[in-house]
CSV table of C-alpha atoms and ligand atoms in Angstrom, one decimal:
chain,number,residue,atom,x,y,z
A,286,MET,CA,23.7,30.0,82.7
A,287,LEU,CA,22.2,27.1,80.9
A,288,PRO,CA,24.1,23.8,80.9
A,289,PRO,CA,25.9,23.4,77.5
A,290,ALA,CA,23.4,20.9,75.9
A,291,ASP,CA,20.5,23.3,76.7
A,292,SER,CA,22.0,26.0,74.5
A,293,LEU,CA,20.6,23.8,71.6
A,294,ALA,CA,17.1,24.0,73.0
A,295,PRO,CA,14.6,26.4,71.3
A,296,GLU,CA,13.4,29.3,73.4
A,297,TRP,CA,9.9,27.9,73.9
A,298,LEU,CA,11.0,24.5,75.3
A,299,VAL,CA,11.0,24.4,79.0
A,300,VAL,CA,12.9,21.8,81.1
A,301,PRO,CA,10.2,19.6,82.6
A,302,GLU,CA,10.2,19.1,86.3
A,303,ASP,CA,9.4,15.5,85.5
A,304,ALA,CA,10.4,14.2,82.1
A,305,ASN,CA,8.0,11.3,82.6
A,306,ASP,CA,4.9,13.4,83.0
A,307,LEU,CA,2.0,13.3,80.5
A,308,PRO,CA,0.8,16.9,79.9
A,309,PRO,CA,-2.9,16.5,79.6
A,310,ALA,CA,-3.4,18.9,76.6
A,311,VAL,CA,-1.0,16.7,74.5
A,312,TRP,CA,-2.2,13.2,75.4
A,313,PRO,CA,-5.5,11.4,75.1
A,314,ALA,CA,-7.6,11.8,78.3
A,315,SER,CA,-7.1,8.1,79.0
A,316,ALA,CA,-3.3,8.3,79.1
A,317,ALA,CA,-1.8,7.3,82.4
A,318,ARG,CA,1.1,5.2,83.8
A,319,ASP,CA,0.6,1.8,85.4
A,320,ARG,CA,2.2,0.5,88.6
A,321,ASP,CA,5.3,-0.4,86.6
A,322,GLY,CA,5.6,3.0,85.1
A,323,ALA,CA,4.5,1.9,81.6
A,324,LEU,CA,2.3,4.2,79.5
A,325,VAL,CA,-1.3,3.0,79.4
A,326,LEU,CA,-3.8,4.2,76.8
A,327,ALA,CA,-7.5,3.4,77.3
A,328,GLY,CA,-6.5,0.7,79.7
A,329,VAL,CA,-4.0,-1.0,77.5
A,330,ALA,CA,-0.3,-0.9,78.4
A,331,ALA,CA,2.1,0.3,75.7
A,332,THR,CA,4.3,-2.7,76.6
A,333,ASP,CA,1.5,-5.1,75.8
A,334,LEU,CA,0.7,-3.2,72.6
A,335,ALA,CA,4.3,-3.4,71.4
A,336,ARG,CA,4.5,-7.1,72.3
A,337,THR,CA,1.3,-7.9,70.5
A,338,PHE,CA,1.6,-5.7,67.4
A,339,GLY,CA,5.2,-4.8,67.2
A,340,THR,CA,6.7,-1.3,66.6
A,341,PRO,CA,6.3,1.2,65.2
A,342,LEU,CA,2.6,1.2,66.0
A,343,LEU,CA,0.0,3.9,65.7
A,344,VAL,CA,-2.5,3.7,68.5
A,345,LEU,CA,-5.8,5.5,68.2
A,346,ASP,CA,-7.9,6.1,71.3
A,347,GLU,CA,-11.5,5.6,70.2
A,348,ASP,CA,-13.1,7.5,73.0
A,349,GLU,CA,-10.9,10.5,72.4
A,350,VAL,CA,-12.0,10.6,68.7
A,351,ARG,CA,-15.6,10.1,69.6
A,352,SER,CA,-15.6,12.7,72.4
A,353,ARG,CA,-13.9,15.3,70.3
A,354,ALA,CA,-16.4,14.7,67.5
A,355,ARG,CA,-19.2,15.1,70.0
A,356,ALA,CA,-17.7,18.2,71.4
A,357,PHE,CA,-17.5,19.8,67.9
A,358,ARG,CA,-21.0,18.8,67.1
A,359,SER,CA,-22.5,20.1,70.3
A,360,ALA,CA,-20.4,23.3,70.4
A,361,PHE,CA,-21.5,24.3,66.8
A,362,ASP,CA,-25.1,23.2,67.3
A,363,ALA,CA,-25.4,25.4,70.4
A,364,ALA,CA,-23.6,28.3,68.8
A,365,ALA,CA,-25.7,28.1,65.7
A,366,ALA,CA,-29.0,27.8,67.7
A,367,ASP,CA,-28.0,31.0,69.6
A,368,SER,CA,-27.8,32.8,66.2
A,369,GLY,CA,-31.0,31.3,64.8
A,370,THR,CA,-29.3,29.0,62.3
A,371,THR,CA,-27.9,25.5,62.0
A,372,ALA,CA,-24.4,24.1,61.7
A,373,GLN,CA,-23.0,20.9,60.2
A,374,VAL,CA,-19.6,19.5,61.1
A,375,TYR,CA,-17.8,17.5,58.4
A,376,TYR,CA,-14.8,15.4,59.5
A,377,ALA,CA,-11.9,16.2,57.1
A,378,GLY,CA,-10.9,12.7,56.1
A,379,LYS,CA,-7.5,13.8,54.9
A,380,ALA,CA,-6.3,14.0,58.5
A,381,PHE,CA,-6.8,10.2,58.7
A,382,LEU,CA,-9.4,8.0,57.1
A,383,SER,CA,-10.2,4.4,57.5
A,384,THR,CA,-13.6,2.8,57.5
A,385,THR,CA,-13.6,2.4,61.3
A,386,VAL,CA,-12.8,6.0,61.9
A,387,ALA,CA,-15.4,7.1,59.4
A,388,ARG,CA,-18.0,5.1,61.2
A,389,TRP,CA,-17.0,6.5,64.6
A,390,VAL,CA,-17.4,10.1,63.5
A,391,VAL,CA,-20.7,9.4,61.6
A,392,ASP,CA,-22.0,7.7,64.8
A,393,GLU,CA,-21.3,10.9,66.6
A,394,GLY,CA,-23.3,13.0,64.2
A,395,LEU,CA,-20.6,14.3,61.9
A,396,ARG,CA,-20.5,14.2,58.1
A,397,VAL,CA,-17.4,13.4,56.1
A,398,ASP,CA,-15.3,15.5,53.8
A,399,VAL,CA,-13.2,13.7,51.2
A,400,CYS,CA,-10.8,15.2,48.7
A,401,THR,CA,-9.9,12.4,46.2
A,402,GLY,CA,-11.6,9.4,44.6
A,403,GLY,CA,-9.7,7.2,47.0
A,404,GLU,CA,-11.0,8.9,50.1
A,405,LEU,CA,-14.5,8.8,48.5
A,406,GLU,CA,-14.2,5.0,48.1
A,407,VAL,CA,-13.1,4.6,51.8
A,408,ALA,CA,-16.1,6.6,53.0
A,409,LEU,CA,-18.5,4.7,50.8
A,410,ALA,CA,-17.0,1.4,51.9
A,411,ALA,CA,-17.6,2.5,55.5
A,412,GLY,CA,-21.2,2.9,54.7
A,413,VAL,CA,-21.3,6.7,55.0
A,414,ALA,CA,-24.5,8.0,53.4
A,415,PRO,CA,-23.3,9.7,50.1
A,416,ALA,CA,-25.7,12.6,50.8
A,417,SER,CA,-23.6,13.4,53.9
A,418,LEU,CA,-20.3,13.6,52.0
A,419,GLY,CA,-18.6,16.8,50.8
A,420,PHE,CA,-16.1,16.3,47.9
A,421,HIS,CA,-13.1,18.7,47.7
A,422,GLY,CA,-10.0,18.9,45.5
A,423,ASN,CA,-8.4,21.3,43.1
A,424,ASN,CA,-8.0,18.8,40.3
A,425,LYS,CA,-10.9,16.3,40.5
A,426,SER,CA,-10.7,14.1,37.4
A,427,VAL,CA,-13.7,13.6,35.1
A,428,ARG,CA,-13.9,10.0,36.4
A,429,GLU,CA,-13.8,11.2,40.1
A,430,LEU,CA,-16.6,13.7,39.3
A,431,GLU,CA,-18.7,11.1,37.5
A,432,ARG,CA,-18.4,8.7,40.4
A,433,ALA,CA,-19.3,11.4,42.9
A,434,VAL,CA,-22.4,12.4,40.9
A,435,GLU,CA,-23.3,8.8,40.3
A,436,VAL,CA,-23.3,7.9,44.0
A,437,GLY,CA,-25.1,11.1,45.0
A,438,VAL,CA,-22.4,12.9,47.0
A,439,GLY,CA,-24.2,15.6,49.0
A,440,SER,CA,-22.1,18.5,47.8
A,441,ILE,CA,-19.1,19.0,45.5
A,442,ILE,CA,-17.0,22.0,46.4
A,443,VAL,CA,-16.0,23.3,43.0
A,444,ASP,CA,-12.5,24.7,42.6
A,445,SER,CA,-12.1,25.9,39.0
A,446,ALA,CA,-14.0,27.1,35.9
A,447,ILE,CA,-13.0,23.9,34.1
A,448,GLU,CA,-14.5,21.8,36.9
A,449,ILE,CA,-17.8,23.6,36.5
A,450,GLU,CA,-17.9,22.7,32.8
A,451,ARG,CA,-17.0,19.1,33.6
A,452,LEU,CA,-19.9,19.0,36.0
A,453,ALA,CA,-22.2,20.7,33.4
A,454,ALA,CA,-21.3,17.9,30.9
A,455,ILE,CA,-21.8,15.1,33.4
A,456,THR,CA,-25.1,16.3,34.7
A,457,ALA,CA,-26.4,16.9,31.2
A,458,ARG,CA,-25.4,13.4,30.2
A,459,THR,CA,-26.8,11.7,33.3
A,460,GLY,CA,-29.8,13.9,34.0
A,461,ALA,CA,-28.6,14.2,37.6
A,462,THR,CA,-28.8,17.3,39.7
A,463,GLN,CA,-25.7,18.0,41.8
A,464,ARG,CA,-25.5,20.4,44.7
A,465,VAL,CA,-22.2,22.5,44.6
A,466,LEU,CA,-20.4,25.0,46.7
A,467,VAL,CA,-17.8,27.4,45.3
A,468,ARG,CA,-14.5,27.5,47.1
A,469,VAL,CA,-13.1,31.0,47.4
A,470,ILE,CA,-9.8,32.4,48.5
A,471,SER,CA,-10.6,35.2,51.0
A,472,GLY,CA,-7.0,36.5,51.0
A,473,VAL,CA,-6.7,35.5,54.7
A,474,HIS,CA,-4.2,32.8,55.6
A,475,ALA,CA,-4.0,31.8,59.2
A,476,GLU,CA,-1.7,29.6,61.2
A,477,THR,CA,-1.5,29.3,65.0
A,478,HIS,CA,-1.9,32.8,66.5
A,479,GLU,CA,-1.0,34.7,63.4
A,480,PHE,CA,-3.0,35.5,60.3
A,481,LEU,CA,-2.0,37.2,57.2
A,482,ALA,CA,-4.6,39.2,55.2
A,483,THR,CA,-3.8,40.1,51.6
A,484,ALA,CA,-5.8,41.2,48.6
A,485,HIS,CA,-4.4,38.3,46.6
A,486,GLU,CA,-3.2,35.0,47.9
A,487,ASP,CA,-0.9,33.0,45.8
A,488,GLN,CA,-2.3,29.5,46.0
A,489,LYS,CA,-3.8,26.7,43.9
A,490,PHE,CA,-7.2,26.3,45.7
A,491,GLY,CA,-10.4,27.9,44.8
A,492,PHE,CA,-11.5,31.2,43.1
A,493,PRO,CA,-10.0,34.5,44.1
A,494,LEU,CA,-12.9,36.6,45.5
A,495,PRO,CA,-13.2,38.9,42.6
A,496,ASP,CA,-13.7,36.0,40.2
A,497,ALA,CA,-16.2,34.0,42.3
A,498,ALA,CA,-19.3,35.9,41.3
A,499,GLN,CA,-18.8,35.0,37.7
A,500,ALA,CA,-18.3,31.3,38.6
A,501,VAL,CA,-21.6,31.4,40.6
A,502,ALA,CA,-23.4,33.1,37.7
A,503,ARG,CA,-22.2,30.3,35.4
A,504,ILE,CA,-23.3,27.6,37.8
A,505,ARG,CA,-26.7,29.2,38.1
A,506,GLU,CA,-27.1,28.9,34.3
A,507,ILE,CA,-26.5,25.1,34.3
A,508,PRO,CA,-29.7,23.2,34.8
A,509,GLY,CA,-28.0,20.2,36.5
A,510,LEU,CA,-26.2,22.3,39.2
A,511,ASP,CA,-27.8,23.6,42.3
A,512,PHE,CA,-25.7,26.4,43.8
A,513,ALA,CA,-25.6,26.0,47.6
A,514,GLY,CA,-23.1,28.6,48.8
A,515,LEU,CA,-19.5,29.6,49.3
A,516,HIS,CA,-16.7,27.7,51.0
A,517,CYS,CA,-13.4,29.0,52.4
A,518,HIS,CA,-10.6,27.2,54.3
A,519,ILE,CA,-8.0,29.6,55.7
A,520,GLY,CA,-5.3,27.3,57.0
A,521,SER,CA,-4.4,24.8,59.7
A,522,GLN,CA,-3.4,24.6,63.3
A,523,ILE,CA,-5.2,27.9,64.1
A,524,PHE,CA,-5.7,28.8,67.8
A,525,GLY,CA,-7.7,32.0,67.7
A,526,VAL,CA,-10.8,33.4,66.0
A,527,ALA,CA,-9.3,36.5,64.4
A,528,GLY,CA,-8.5,34.8,61.1
A,529,PHE,CA,-11.9,33.2,60.8
A,530,ARG,CA,-13.6,36.5,61.6
A,531,GLU,CA,-11.7,38.5,59.0
A,532,SER,CA,-12.2,35.8,56.4
A,533,ALA,CA,-16.0,35.5,57.1
A,534,SER,CA,-16.3,39.3,56.9
A,535,ARG,CA,-14.7,39.3,53.4
A,536,ILE,CA,-16.8,36.4,52.2
A,537,LEU,CA,-20.1,37.8,53.6
A,538,ASP,CA,-19.8,40.8,51.2
A,539,LEU,CA,-19.8,38.4,48.3
A,540,HIS,CA,-22.4,36.2,49.9
A,541,ALA,CA,-24.7,39.2,50.3
A,542,ALA,CA,-24.2,40.3,46.7
A,543,LEU,CA,-25.0,36.9,45.4
A,544,LEU,CA,-28.4,37.0,47.1
A,545,ASP,CA,-29.5,39.3,44.3
A,546,GLY,CA,-29.3,36.5,41.9
A,547,GLY,CA,-31.0,33.7,44.0
A,548,ALA,CA,-30.7,31.8,47.2
A,549,VAL,CA,-27.4,31.2,49.0
A,550,PRO,CA,-28.4,28.8,51.7
A,551,GLN,CA,-25.0,27.8,53.1
A,552,LEU,CA,-21.6,29.1,54.2
A,553,ASN,CA,-18.8,26.6,54.8
A,554,LEU,CA,-15.8,28.1,56.7
A,555,GLY,CA,-13.5,25.0,56.5
A,556,GLY,CA,-11.4,23.5,59.2
A,557,GLY,CA,-8.0,24.3,60.7
A,558,PHE,CA,-8.7,24.2,64.5
A,559,GLY,CA,-5.4,23.7,66.3
A,560,ILE,CA,-4.3,21.1,68.8
A,561,ALA,CA,-1.5,20.9,71.3
A,562,TYR,CA,1.6,19.1,70.0
A,563,THR,CA,3.9,20.2,72.9
A,564,SER,CA,3.2,21.4,76.4
A,565,VAL,CA,3.5,25.0,75.4
A,566,ASP,CA,0.6,24.8,72.9
A,567,ASP,CA,-2.6,26.1,74.4
A,568,PRO,CA,-5.5,25.7,72.0
A,569,THR,CA,-8.7,27.6,72.7
A,570,PRO,CA,-11.6,25.3,73.8
A,571,ILE,CA,-13.9,24.5,70.9
A,572,GLU,CA,-16.9,25.9,72.8
A,573,THR,CA,-15.3,29.3,72.9
A,574,LEU,CA,-14.1,29.1,69.3
A,575,ALA,CA,-17.5,27.9,68.0
A,576,GLY,CA,-19.4,30.6,69.9
A,577,GLU,CA,-17.1,33.4,68.7
A,578,ILE,CA,-16.9,32.4,65.1
A,579,VAL,CA,-20.7,31.9,64.7
A,580,ALA,CA,-21.4,35.1,66.6
A,581,ALA,CA,-19.0,37.0,64.2
A,582,VAL,CA,-20.8,35.6,61.2
A,583,ALA,CA,-24.2,36.5,62.7
A,584,GLU,CA,-23.0,40.0,63.4
A,585,GLY,CA,-21.7,40.3,59.9
A,586,CYS,CA,-25.0,39.2,58.5
A,587,ALA,CA,-26.9,41.6,60.7
A,588,ALA,CA,-24.7,44.5,59.6
A,589,ARG,CA,-25.5,43.6,56.0
A,590,GLY,CA,-29.2,43.0,56.7
A,591,ILE,CA,-29.2,39.4,55.5
A,592,ASP,CA,-30.3,36.1,57.1
A,593,VAL,CA,-27.6,34.0,58.7
A,594,PRO,CA,-27.0,31.0,56.3
A,595,ALA,CA,-26.7,27.4,57.4
A,596,LEU,CA,-23.1,27.0,58.5
A,597,SER,CA,-20.6,24.2,58.1
A,598,PHE,CA,-17.1,23.5,59.3
A,599,GLU,CA,-14.5,20.8,58.5
A,600,PRO,CA,-12.2,20.0,61.4
A,601,GLY,CA,-9.7,17.1,60.8
A,602,ARG,CA,-6.7,17.4,63.0
A,603,ALA,CA,-8.8,18.6,66.0
A,604,ILE,CA,-10.9,15.4,65.9
A,605,VAL,CA,-8.3,12.8,65.4
A,606,GLY,CA,-4.9,14.4,66.2
A,607,THR,CA,-4.7,14.0,69.9
A,608,ALA,CA,-6.2,10.6,69.8
A,609,GLY,CA,-3.1,9.1,68.1
A,610,VAL,CA,0.1,8.0,69.9
A,611,THR,CA,2.9,6.4,68.0
A,612,LEU,CA,5.0,3.8,69.8
A,613,TYR,CA,8.6,3.2,68.7
A,614,GLU,CA,11.4,1.1,70.0
A,615,VAL,CA,14.7,2.8,70.6
A,616,GLY,CA,17.5,1.2,68.6
A,617,THR,CA,20.5,3.3,69.3
A,618,THR,CA,21.5,6.4,71.2
A,619,LYS,CA,24.4,8.6,70.3
A,620,ASP,CA,26.0,11.8,71.8
A,621,VAL,CA,27.4,13.9,69.1
A,622,GLU,CA,30.0,16.4,70.1
A,623,LEU,CA,29.3,19.8,68.3
A,624,GLY,CA,32.3,21.7,69.7
A,625,SER,CA,32.7,24.0,72.7
A,626,GLY,CA,31.5,21.2,74.9
A,627,ILE,CA,28.0,21.2,73.3
A,628,VAL,CA,26.7,17.7,72.8
A,629,ARG,CA,23.5,16.7,71.0
A,630,ARG,CA,21.9,13.4,72.0
A,631,TYR,CA,20.4,11.5,69.1
A,632,ILE,CA,17.9,8.7,69.9
A,633,SER,CA,17.2,6.5,66.9
A,634,VAL,CA,13.8,4.7,66.7
A,635,ASP,CA,12.5,2.0,64.4
A,636,GLY,CA,10.3,4.2,62.2
A,637,GLY,CA,10.6,7.8,61.1
A,638,MET,CA,9.7,10.0,58.2
A,639,SER,CA,7.8,7.1,56.5
A,640,ASP,CA,5.2,7.0,59.4
A,641,ASN,CA,5.5,10.7,60.4
A,642,ALA,CA,6.6,13.1,57.6
A,643,ARG,CA,5.3,16.2,59.3
A,644,THR,CA,8.6,17.1,61.0
A,645,ALA,CA,10.6,16.7,57.8
A,646,LEU,CA,7.9,18.3,55.7
A,647,TYR,CA,6.9,21.3,57.7
A,648,GLY,CA,9.3,21.5,60.5
A,649,ALA,CA,6.5,20.5,62.8
A,650,GLN,CA,7.2,20.1,66.6
A,651,PHE,CA,6.2,17.0,68.5
A,652,SER,CA,6.9,15.8,72.0
A,653,ALA,CA,7.9,12.4,73.3
A,654,ARG,CA,7.9,10.3,76.5
A,655,LEU,CA,9.4,7.0,77.6
A,656,ALA,CA,6.6,4.5,77.3
A,657,SER,CA,7.9,1.2,78.7
A,658,ARG,CA,8.9,2.6,82.1
A,659,VAL,CA,9.6,5.8,83.9
A,660,GLY,CA,13.2,7.0,83.4
A,661,ASP,CA,15.5,7.8,86.3
A,662,GLY,CA,18.0,10.0,84.5
A,663,ASP,CA,17.9,13.9,84.6
A,664,PRO,CA,16.1,15.4,81.8
A,665,GLN,CA,18.4,15.5,78.8
A,666,LEU,CA,17.8,17.5,75.6
A,667,SER,CA,17.4,14.9,72.9
A,668,ARG,CA,16.5,14.6,69.2
A,669,VAL,CA,14.4,11.6,68.2
A,670,VAL,CA,15.3,10.5,64.7
A,671,GLY,CA,14.1,7.7,62.4
A,672,LYS,CA,15.9,5.0,60.5
A,673,HIS,CA,15.7,6.5,57.0
A,674,CYS,CA,18.6,7.6,54.8
A,675,GLU,CA,17.9,11.3,55.2
A,676,SER,CA,19.5,13.6,57.8
A,677,GLY,CA,16.2,15.4,57.9
A,678,ASP,CA,14.5,12.2,59.1
A,679,ILE,CA,13.6,13.7,62.5
A,680,VAL,CA,10.6,12.6,64.5
A,681,VAL,CA,10.9,15.0,67.4
A,682,ASP,CA,13.3,17.8,67.0
A,683,HIS,CA,13.8,18.9,70.6
A,684,GLU,CA,12.6,17.1,73.7
A,685,TYR,CA,13.8,16.6,77.2
A,686,LEU,CA,13.8,12.9,77.9
A,687,PRO,CA,15.2,11.0,80.9
A,688,GLY,CA,19.0,10.8,80.5
A,689,ASP,CA,18.9,7.0,80.8
A,690,VAL,CA,16.8,6.2,77.7
A,691,ALA,CA,18.5,3.1,76.2
A,692,PRO,CA,18.2,0.6,73.3
A,693,GLY,CA,15.1,-1.6,73.8
A,694,ASP,CA,13.1,1.2,75.5
A,695,LEU,CA,9.7,2.1,74.0
A,696,LEU,CA,9.2,5.8,73.2
A,697,ALA,CA,5.7,7.3,72.6
A,698,VAL,CA,5.1,10.3,70.4
A,699,PRO,CA,1.7,11.8,71.2
A,700,ALA,CA,-0.6,13.9,68.9
A,701,THR,CA,0.2,11.7,65.8
A,702,GLY,CA,-3.4,10.9,64.9
A,703,ALA,CA,-3.6,13.5,62.1
A,704,TYR,CA,-1.6,13.8,59.0
A,705,CYS,CA,0.9,11.0,60.0
A,706,ALA,CA,-0.7,7.8,58.7
A,707,SER,CA,-2.4,9.7,55.9
A,708,LEU,CA,1.0,11.1,54.8
A,709,ALA,CA,2.9,7.8,55.3
A,710,SER,CA,5.1,6.4,52.6
A,711,ASN,CA,7.3,3.3,51.9
A,712,TYR,CA,10.5,5.3,51.7
A,713,ASN,CA,13.5,3.0,51.9
A,714,HIS,CA,11.0,0.1,51.6
A,715,VAL,CA,10.0,0.4,55.2
A,716,PRO,CA,6.5,-1.2,55.6
A,717,ARG,CA,3.8,1.2,56.9
A,718,PRO,CA,2.9,0.3,60.5
A,719,PRO,CA,-0.4,-1.2,61.7
A,720,ILE,CA,-3.0,1.1,63.3
A,721,VAL,CA,-4.8,-0.2,66.3
A,722,SER,CA,-7.7,1.4,68.2
A,723,VAL,CA,-7.9,1.1,72.0
A,724,ARG,CA,-11.0,1.3,74.2
A,725,ASP,CA,-11.9,-0.1,77.6
A,726,GLY,CA,-8.7,-2.2,77.9
A,727,ARG,CA,-9.0,-3.8,74.5
A,728,ALA,CA,-6.9,-3.2,71.3
A,729,THR,CA,-8.2,-3.9,67.8
A,730,VAL,CA,-6.4,-3.7,64.5
A,731,ILE,CA,-8.2,-1.1,62.3
A,732,VAL,CA,-5.6,-1.0,59.5
A,733,ARG,CA,-3.2,-3.9,59.3
A,734,GLY,CA,0.5,-3.3,59.0
A,735,GLU,CA,2.2,-3.7,55.6
A,736,THR,CA,4.3,-6.8,55.1
A,737,VAL,CA,7.4,-7.5,53.0
A,738,ALA,CA,5.1,-9.4,50.7
A,739,ASP,CA,3.0,-6.2,50.3
A,740,LEU,CA,6.2,-4.3,49.5
A,741,LEU,CA,7.2,-6.9,46.9
A,742,SER,CA,3.7,-7.4,45.4
A,743,ARG,CA,3.9,-4.5,43.1
A,744,ASP,CA,7.3,-5.2,41.7
A,745,ALA,CA,6.8,-6.6,38.2
A,746,GLY,CA,10.3,-8.0,38.2
A,747,ILE,CA,9.3,-10.7,40.7
A,748,ASP,CA,7.3,-13.7,39.5
A,749,ALA,CA,4.7,-15.6,41.5
A,750,ALA,CA,7.3,-17.9,43.0
A,751,GLY,CA,9.1,-14.9,44.4
A,752,SER,CA,12.2,-14.9,42.3
A,753,ALA,CA,13.4,-12.4,39.8
A,754,PRO,CA,13.2,-13.5,36.1
A,755,SER,CA,17.0,-13.5,35.9
A,756,ASP,CA,17.2,-16.2,38.7
A,757,ARG,CA,15.4,-18.7,36.5
B,1016,PLP,C1,-10.7,22.3,52.6
B,1016,PLP,C2,-10.1,21.8,53.8
B,1016,PLP,N1,-11.0,21.5,54.8
B,1016,PLP,C3,-10.6,21.0,56.0
B,1016,PLP,C4,-9.3,20.8,56.2
B,1016,PLP,C5,-8.9,20.2,57.6
B,1016,PLP,O1,-8.0,21.0,58.2
B,1016,PLP,P1,-7.6,20.6,59.7
B,1016,PLP,O2,-7.2,19.2,59.8
B,1016,PLP,O3,-6.4,21.5,60.0
B,1016,PLP,O4,-8.8,20.9,60.6
B,1016,PLP,C6,-8.3,21.0,55.2
B,1016,PLP,C7,-6.9,20.8,55.5
B,1016,PLP,O5,-6.0,21.0,54.7
B,1016,PLP,C8,-8.8,21.5,54.0
B,1016,PLP,O6,-7.9,21.8,53.0
């Protein structure tokens, strides 16, 4: 018989032997506890970070980002070499982009994938060579396309027939030649261990496979466009290779057919490689994934009697996700009686859905640990919630935390490096937190926190002296 509170726990959640442990798959490799029991990241104590920068605070472990970028690079290099081809790894900037992070990943040999004019400007401001950028998006504006062509973006991944005509007009006007890939929908949608394969997938991105040949034929007619190959992204937080294999097999039929009309030098299979958010997640090592995916493409090419194209991949979450840890201060705790003796413990922290929308948006699961000390209380099923005016403002839906968590404690939520800061908002006029990198015992602000002045600065009802016109 489970104790009453545990009847609220999802089946997958196990009661930890030690609710202060730091499961290695979920935390950056540098995570440890110091003699006082405080969480330490890359040699910097969470207590010092909170004292210096305040909370909430997103902490990014630089070595974790760099070593993951290196691991992807070398895994795909090795796998591609085994199949007689080459592979490029683009960091998907949508996961989290700042100039500092862009420089780290480029340093480690990655290229960068951007999907809006804003991301493009951040990458350019970081000094990323335009030729090593890929530009995505289902609704790139004419202005965004003009800018991309003007700066010499390496490839534009075209998403619609209208975009092809926009690029035709831009290249005709400027005399530029632009390399493009065509994004296709393979009908395979994958998430975690499952994938769904359909003839038609109902989504806004790319060309359905049956329409793609016509798009390529049109591109080949346009003097200013250089057709480089096909692109497909099948989903996110994928643990196995089955979805990639099925998708590649479908795309290779089209790839082979397109060779009749000219060269098809590249194939980009997108991103989506999963990470551990909780201790039950067990992602496949990248060396295994890279080897199996590239081997599947090579086998598919051999079966069709064609050369293996140059390959590219676009991991985002798997590069930066595990490197991020968000620190919060506990404000209140509350035990809510749900009837029949069942009690849910709510732990409210000083951030929430404005710095981590993933739980509210997708029902994502996270884990949490006390960060300022080790707790003494027995593991207690808890829900970590934010300070926003939404009952869905949940940061960690289910976690066993020490029963003595109290106001003033610091909580750390790991695996928040991807799609947290990049999805952050100012909901309820809560300023977005600073982002600091940590390495070798030092912390550096890489994105400063928003201030109340920032929040007020866009409000046209306030004059330079800070008062509303009606006050005058
Ligand atoms: C085209 C494309 N490439 C790469 C990615 C990165 O995915 P992930 O961060 O899951 O690796 C995405 C994410 O949505 C995407 O849409």
